GROMACS .gro file of N, CA, C and O in nm:
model
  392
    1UNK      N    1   9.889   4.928  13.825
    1UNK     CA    2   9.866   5.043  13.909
    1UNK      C    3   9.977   5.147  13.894
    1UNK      O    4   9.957   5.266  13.914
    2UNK      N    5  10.109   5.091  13.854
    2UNK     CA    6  10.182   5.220  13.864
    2UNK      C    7  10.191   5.271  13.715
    2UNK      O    8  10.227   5.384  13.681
    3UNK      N    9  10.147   5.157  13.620
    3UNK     CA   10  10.121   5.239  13.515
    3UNK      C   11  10.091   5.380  13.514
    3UNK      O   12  10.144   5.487  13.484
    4UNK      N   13   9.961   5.324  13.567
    4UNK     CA   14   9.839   5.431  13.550
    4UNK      C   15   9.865   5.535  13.638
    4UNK      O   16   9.816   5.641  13.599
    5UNK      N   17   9.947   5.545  13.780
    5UNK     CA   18   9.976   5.628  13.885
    5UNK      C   19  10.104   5.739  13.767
    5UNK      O   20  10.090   5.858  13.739
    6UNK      N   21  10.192   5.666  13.731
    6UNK     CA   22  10.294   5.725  13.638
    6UNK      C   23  10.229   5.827  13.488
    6UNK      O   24  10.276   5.931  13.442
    7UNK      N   25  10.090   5.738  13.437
    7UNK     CA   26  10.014   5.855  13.358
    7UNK      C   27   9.930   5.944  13.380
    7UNK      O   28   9.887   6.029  13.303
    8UNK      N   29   9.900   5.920  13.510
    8UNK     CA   30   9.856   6.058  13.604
    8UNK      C   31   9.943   6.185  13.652
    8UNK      O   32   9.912   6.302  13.671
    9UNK      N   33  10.052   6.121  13.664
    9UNK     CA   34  10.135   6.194  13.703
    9UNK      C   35  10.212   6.300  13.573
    9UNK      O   36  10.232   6.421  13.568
   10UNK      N   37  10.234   6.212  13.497
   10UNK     CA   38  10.234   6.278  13.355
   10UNK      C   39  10.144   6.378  13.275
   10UNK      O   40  10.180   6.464  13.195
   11UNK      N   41  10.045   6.351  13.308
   11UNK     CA   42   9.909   6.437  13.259
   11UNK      C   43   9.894   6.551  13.336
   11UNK      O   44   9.848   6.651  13.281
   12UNK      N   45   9.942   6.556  13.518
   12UNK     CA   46   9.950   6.666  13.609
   12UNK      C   47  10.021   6.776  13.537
   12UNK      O   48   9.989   6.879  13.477
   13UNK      N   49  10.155   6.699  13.576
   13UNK     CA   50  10.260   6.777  13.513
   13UNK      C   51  10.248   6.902  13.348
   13UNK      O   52  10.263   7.016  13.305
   14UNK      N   53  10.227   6.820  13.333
   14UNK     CA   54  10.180   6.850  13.160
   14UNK      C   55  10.096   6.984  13.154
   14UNK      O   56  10.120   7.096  13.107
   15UNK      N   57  10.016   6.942  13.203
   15UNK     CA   58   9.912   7.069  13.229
   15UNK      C   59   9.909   7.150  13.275
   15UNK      O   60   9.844   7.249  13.239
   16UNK      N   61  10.002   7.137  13.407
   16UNK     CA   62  10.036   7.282  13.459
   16UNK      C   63  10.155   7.342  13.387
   16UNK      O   64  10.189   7.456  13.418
   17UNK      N   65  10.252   7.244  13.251
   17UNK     CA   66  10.320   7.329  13.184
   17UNK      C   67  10.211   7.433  13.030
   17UNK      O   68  10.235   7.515  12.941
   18UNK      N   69  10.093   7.354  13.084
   18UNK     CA   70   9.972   7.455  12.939
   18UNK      C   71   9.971   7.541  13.014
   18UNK      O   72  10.030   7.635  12.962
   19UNK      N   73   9.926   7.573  13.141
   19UNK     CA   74   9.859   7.683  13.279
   19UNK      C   75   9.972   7.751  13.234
   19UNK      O   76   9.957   7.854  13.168
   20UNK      N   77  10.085   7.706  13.262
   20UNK     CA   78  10.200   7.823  13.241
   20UNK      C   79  10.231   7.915  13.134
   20UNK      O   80  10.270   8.031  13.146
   21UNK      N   81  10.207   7.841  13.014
   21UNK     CA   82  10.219   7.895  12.888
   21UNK      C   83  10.112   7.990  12.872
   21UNK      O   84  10.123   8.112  12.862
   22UNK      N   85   9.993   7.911  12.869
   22UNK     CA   86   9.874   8.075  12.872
   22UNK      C   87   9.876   8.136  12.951
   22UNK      O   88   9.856   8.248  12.903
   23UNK      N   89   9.890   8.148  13.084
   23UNK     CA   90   9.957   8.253  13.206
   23UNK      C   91  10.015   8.361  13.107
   23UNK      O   92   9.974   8.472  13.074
   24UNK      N   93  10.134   8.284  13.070
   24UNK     CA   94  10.233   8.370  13.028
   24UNK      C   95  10.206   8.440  12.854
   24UNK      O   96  10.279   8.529  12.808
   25UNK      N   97  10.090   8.380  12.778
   25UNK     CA   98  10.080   8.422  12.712
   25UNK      C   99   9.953   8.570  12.723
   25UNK      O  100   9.944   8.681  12.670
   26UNK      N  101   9.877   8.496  12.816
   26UNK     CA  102   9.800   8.609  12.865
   26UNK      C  103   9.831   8.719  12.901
   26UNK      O  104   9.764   8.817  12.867
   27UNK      N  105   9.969   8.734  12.998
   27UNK     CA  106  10.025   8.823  13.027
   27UNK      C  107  10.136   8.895  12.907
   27UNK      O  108  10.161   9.014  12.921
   28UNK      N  109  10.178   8.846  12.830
   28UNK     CA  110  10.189   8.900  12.679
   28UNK      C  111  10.092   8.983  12.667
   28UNK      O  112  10.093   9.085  12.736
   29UNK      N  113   9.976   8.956  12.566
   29UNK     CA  114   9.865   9.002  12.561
   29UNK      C  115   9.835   9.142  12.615
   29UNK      O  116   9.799   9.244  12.556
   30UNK      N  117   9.866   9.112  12.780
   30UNK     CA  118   9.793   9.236  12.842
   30UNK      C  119   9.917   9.335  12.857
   30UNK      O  120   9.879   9.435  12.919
   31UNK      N  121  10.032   9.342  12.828
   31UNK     CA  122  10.116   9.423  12.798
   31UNK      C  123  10.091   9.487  12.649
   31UNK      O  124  10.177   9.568  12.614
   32UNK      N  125  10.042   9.475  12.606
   32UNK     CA  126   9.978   9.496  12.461
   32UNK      C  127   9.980   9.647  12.466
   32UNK      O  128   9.906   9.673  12.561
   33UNK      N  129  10.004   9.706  12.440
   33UNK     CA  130   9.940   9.836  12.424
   33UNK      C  131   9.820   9.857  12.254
   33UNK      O  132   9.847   9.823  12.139
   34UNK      N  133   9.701   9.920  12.305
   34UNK     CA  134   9.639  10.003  12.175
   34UNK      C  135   9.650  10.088  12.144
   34UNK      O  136   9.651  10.164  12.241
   35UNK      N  137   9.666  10.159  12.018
   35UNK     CA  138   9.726  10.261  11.978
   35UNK      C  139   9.655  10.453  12.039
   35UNK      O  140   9.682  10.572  12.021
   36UNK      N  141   9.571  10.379  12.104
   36UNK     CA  142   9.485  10.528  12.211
   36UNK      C  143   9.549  10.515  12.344
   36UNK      O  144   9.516  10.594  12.432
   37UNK      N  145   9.652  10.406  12.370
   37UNK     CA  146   9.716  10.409  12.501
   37UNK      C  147   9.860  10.484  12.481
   37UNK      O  148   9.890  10.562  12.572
   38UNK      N  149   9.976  10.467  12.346
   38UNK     CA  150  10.049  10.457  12.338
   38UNK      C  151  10.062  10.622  12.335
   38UNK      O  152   9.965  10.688  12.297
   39UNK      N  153  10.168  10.679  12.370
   39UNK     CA  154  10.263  10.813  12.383
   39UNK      C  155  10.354  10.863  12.328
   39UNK      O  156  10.441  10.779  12.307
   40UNK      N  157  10.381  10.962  12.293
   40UNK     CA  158  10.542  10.979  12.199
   40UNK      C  159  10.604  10.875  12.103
   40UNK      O  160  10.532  10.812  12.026
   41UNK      N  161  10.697  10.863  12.105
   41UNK     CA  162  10.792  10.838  12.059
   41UNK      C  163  10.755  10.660  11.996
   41UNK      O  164  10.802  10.600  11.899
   42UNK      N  165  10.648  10.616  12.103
   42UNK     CA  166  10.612  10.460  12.066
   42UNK      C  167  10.472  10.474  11.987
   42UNK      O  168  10.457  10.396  11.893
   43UNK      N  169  10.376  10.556  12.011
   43UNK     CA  170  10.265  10.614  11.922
   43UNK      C  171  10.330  10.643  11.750
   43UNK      O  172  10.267  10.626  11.646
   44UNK      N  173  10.441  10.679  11.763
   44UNK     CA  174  10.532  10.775  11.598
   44UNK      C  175  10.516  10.635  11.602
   44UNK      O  176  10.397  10.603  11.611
   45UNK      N  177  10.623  10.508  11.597
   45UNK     CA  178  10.665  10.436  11.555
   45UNK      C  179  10.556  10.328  11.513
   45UNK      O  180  10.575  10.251  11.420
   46UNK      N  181  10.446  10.330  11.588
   46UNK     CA  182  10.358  10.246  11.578
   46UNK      C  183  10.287  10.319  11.425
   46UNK      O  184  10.257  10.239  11.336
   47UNK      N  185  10.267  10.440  11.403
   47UNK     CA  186  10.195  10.524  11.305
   47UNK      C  187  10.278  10.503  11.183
   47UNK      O  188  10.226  10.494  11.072
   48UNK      N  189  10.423  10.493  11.206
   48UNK     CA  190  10.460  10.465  11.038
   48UNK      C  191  10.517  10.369  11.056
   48UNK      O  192  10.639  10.369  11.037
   49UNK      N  193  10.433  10.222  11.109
   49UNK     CA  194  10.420  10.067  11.044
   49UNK      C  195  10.372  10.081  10.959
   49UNK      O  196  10.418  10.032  10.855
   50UNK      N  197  10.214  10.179  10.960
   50UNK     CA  198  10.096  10.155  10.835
   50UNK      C  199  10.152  10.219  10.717
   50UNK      O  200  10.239  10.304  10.731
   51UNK      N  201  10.112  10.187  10.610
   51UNK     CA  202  10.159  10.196  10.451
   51UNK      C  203  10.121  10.344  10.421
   51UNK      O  204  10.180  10.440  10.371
   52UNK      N  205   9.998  10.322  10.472
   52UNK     CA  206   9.928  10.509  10.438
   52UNK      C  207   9.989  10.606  10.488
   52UNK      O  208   9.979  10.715  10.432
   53UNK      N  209  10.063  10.594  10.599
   53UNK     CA  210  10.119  10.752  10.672
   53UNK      C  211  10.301  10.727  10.624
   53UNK      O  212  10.384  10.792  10.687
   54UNK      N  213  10.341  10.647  10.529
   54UNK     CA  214  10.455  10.671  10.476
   54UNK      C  215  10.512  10.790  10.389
   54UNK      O  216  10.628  10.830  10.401
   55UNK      N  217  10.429  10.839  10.309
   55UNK     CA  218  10.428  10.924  10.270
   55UNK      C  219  10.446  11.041  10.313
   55UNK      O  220  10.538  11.116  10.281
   56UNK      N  221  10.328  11.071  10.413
   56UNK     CA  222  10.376  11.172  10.520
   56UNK      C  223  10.474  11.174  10.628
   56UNK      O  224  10.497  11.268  10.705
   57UNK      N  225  10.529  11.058  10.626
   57UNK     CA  226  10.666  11.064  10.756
   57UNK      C  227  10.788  11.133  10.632
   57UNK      O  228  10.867  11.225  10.652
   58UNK      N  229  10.773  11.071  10.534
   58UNK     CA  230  10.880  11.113  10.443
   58UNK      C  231  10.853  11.294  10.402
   58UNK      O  232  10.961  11.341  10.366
   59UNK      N  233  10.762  11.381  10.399
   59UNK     CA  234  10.759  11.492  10.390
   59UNK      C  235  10.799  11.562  10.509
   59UNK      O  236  10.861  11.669  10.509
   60UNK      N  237  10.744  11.467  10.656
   60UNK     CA  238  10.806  11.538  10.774
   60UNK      C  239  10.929  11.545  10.769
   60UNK      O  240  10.993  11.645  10.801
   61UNK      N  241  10.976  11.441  10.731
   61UNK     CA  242  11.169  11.427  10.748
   61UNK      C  243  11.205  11.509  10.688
   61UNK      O  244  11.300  11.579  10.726
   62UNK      N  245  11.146  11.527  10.580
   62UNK     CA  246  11.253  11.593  10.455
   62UNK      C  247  11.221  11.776  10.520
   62UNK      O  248  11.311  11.860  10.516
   63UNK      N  249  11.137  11.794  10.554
   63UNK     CA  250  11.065  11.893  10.593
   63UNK      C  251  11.200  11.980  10.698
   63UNK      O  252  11.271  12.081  10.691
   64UNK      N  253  11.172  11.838  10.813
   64UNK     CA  254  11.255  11.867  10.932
   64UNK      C  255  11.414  11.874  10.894
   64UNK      O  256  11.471  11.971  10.946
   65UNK      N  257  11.484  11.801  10.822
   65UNK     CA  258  11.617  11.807  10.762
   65UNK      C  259  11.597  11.961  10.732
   65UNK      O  260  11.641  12.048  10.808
   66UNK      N  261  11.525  11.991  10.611
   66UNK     CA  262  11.573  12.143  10.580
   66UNK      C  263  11.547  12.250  10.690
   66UNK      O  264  11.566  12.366  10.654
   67UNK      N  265  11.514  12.235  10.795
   67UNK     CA  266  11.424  12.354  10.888
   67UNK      C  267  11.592  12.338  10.968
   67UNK      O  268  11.650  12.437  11.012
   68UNK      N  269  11.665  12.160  10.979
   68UNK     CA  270  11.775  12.207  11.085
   68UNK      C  271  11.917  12.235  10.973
   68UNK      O  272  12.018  12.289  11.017
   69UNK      N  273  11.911  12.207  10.882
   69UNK     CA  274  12.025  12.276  10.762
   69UNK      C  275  12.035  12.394  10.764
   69UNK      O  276  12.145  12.445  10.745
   70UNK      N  277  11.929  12.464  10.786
   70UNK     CA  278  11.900  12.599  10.763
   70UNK      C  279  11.968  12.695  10.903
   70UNK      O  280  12.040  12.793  10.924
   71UNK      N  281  11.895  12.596  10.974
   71UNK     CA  282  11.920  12.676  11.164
   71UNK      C  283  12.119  12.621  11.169
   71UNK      O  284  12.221  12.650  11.231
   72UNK      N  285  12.091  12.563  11.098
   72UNK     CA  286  12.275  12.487  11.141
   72UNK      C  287  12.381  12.591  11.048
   72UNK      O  288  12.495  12.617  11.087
   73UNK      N  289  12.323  12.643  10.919
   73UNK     CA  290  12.431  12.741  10.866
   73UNK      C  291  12.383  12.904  10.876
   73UNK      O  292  12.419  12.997  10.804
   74UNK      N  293  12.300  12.905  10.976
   74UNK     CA  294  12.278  13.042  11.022
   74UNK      C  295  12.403  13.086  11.078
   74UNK      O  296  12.464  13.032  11.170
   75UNK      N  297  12.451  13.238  10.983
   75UNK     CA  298  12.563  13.273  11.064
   75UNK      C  299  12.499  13.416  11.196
   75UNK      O  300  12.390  13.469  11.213
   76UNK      N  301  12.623  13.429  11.259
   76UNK     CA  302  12.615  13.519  11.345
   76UNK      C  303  12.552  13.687  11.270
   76UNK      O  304  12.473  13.763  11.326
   77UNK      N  305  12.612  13.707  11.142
   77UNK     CA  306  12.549  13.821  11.101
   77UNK      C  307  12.440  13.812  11.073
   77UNK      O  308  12.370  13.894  11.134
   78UNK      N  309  12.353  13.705  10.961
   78UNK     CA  310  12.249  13.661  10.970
   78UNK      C  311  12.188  13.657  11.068
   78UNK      O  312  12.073  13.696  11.050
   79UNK      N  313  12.220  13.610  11.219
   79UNK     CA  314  12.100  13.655  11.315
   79UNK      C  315  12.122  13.768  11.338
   79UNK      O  316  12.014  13.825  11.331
   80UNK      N  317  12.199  13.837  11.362
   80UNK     CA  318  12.191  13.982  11.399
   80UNK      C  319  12.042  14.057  11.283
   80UNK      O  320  11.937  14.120  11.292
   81UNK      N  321  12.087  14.024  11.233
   81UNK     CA  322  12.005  14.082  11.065
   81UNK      C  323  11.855  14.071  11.092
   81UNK      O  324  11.778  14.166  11.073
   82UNK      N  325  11.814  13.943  11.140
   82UNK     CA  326  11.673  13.837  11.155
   82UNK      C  327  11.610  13.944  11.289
   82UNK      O  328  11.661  13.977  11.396
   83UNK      N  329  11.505  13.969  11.238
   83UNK     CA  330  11.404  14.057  11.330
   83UNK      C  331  11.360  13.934  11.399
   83UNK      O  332  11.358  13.958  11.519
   84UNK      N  333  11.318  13.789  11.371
   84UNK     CA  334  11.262  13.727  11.411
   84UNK      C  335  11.373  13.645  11.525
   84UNK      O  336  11.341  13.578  11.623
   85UNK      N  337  11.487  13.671  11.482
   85UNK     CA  338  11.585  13.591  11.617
   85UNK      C  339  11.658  13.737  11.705
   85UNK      O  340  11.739  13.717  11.796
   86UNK      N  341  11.627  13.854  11.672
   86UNK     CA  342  11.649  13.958  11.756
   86UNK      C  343  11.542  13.948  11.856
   86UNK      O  344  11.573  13.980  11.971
   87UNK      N  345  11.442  13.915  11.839
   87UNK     CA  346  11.313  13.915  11.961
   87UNK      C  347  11.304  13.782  12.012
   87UNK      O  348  11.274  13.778  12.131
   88UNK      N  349  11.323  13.658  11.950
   88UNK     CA  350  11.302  13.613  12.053
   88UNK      C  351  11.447  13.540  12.084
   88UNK      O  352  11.453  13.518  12.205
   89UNK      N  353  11.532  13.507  12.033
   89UNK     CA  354  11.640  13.479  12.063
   89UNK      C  355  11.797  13.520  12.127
   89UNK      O  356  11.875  13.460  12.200
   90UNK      N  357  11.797  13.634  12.069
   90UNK     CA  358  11.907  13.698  12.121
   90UNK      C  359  11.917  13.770  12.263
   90UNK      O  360  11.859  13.874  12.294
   91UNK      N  361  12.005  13.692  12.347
   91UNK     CA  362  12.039  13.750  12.471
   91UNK      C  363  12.016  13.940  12.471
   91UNK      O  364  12.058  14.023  12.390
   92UNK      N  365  11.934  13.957  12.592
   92UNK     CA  366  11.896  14.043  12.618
   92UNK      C  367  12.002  14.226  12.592
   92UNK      O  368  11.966  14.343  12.582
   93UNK      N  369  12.127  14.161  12.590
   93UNK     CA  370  12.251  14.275  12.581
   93UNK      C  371  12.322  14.254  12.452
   93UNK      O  372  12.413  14.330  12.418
   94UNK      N  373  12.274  14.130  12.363
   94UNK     CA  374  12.317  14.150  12.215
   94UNK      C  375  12.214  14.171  12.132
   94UNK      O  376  12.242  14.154  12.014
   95UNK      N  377  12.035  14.221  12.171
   95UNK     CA  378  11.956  14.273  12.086
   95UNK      C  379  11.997  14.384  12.022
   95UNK      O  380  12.045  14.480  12.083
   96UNK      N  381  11.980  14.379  11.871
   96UNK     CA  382  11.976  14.505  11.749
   96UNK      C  383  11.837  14.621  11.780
   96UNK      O  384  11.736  14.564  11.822
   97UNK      N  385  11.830  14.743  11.766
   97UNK     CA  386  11.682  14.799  11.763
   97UNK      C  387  11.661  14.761  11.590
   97UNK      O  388  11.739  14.736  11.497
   98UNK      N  389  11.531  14.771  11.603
   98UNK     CA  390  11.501  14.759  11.436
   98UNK      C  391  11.383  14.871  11.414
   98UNK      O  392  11.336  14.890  11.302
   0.00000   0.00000   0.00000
């Protein structure tokens, strides 16, 4: 009898450590995000796992590098010069007329 009371008791136990594990794997699972849920910054990262949009992350970069090289050795005469950073950039009392 206490065998059998001791492999009952064993088999309880046991099982509510499976309940726990799929609980907890379930709840894994439902933290899941699909890629029509995901937002910014975790949507990018999820998009260049895939093999196909490598290509295009590498034209964005290279893209984006030269757009801030460019804005980074803009000098002060150079904007003065730029019709396009006299309108929308330049403080209202250091606009050029053009």
């Amino acid at each position: 009898k206490i065998e059998i009371g001791l492999f009952i008791i064993i088999i309880i136990t046991h099982h509510g450590d499976i309940e726990d594990r799929n609980a907890s794997n379930k709840m894994a699972e439902a933290k899941k995000m699909s890629w029509r849920e995901m937002r910014g910054l975790r949507l990018i990262m999820h998009e260049l796992g895939h093999p196909g949009n490598k290509p295009f992350a590498i034209g964005f970069g290279v893209c984006l590098a030269g757009v801030l090289y460019f804005q980074s050795t803009a000098t002060n005469e150079m904007k003065a010069d730029s019709k396009y950073w006299q309108s929308f950039h330049a403080a209202p009392n250091d606009k050029k007329p053009h």
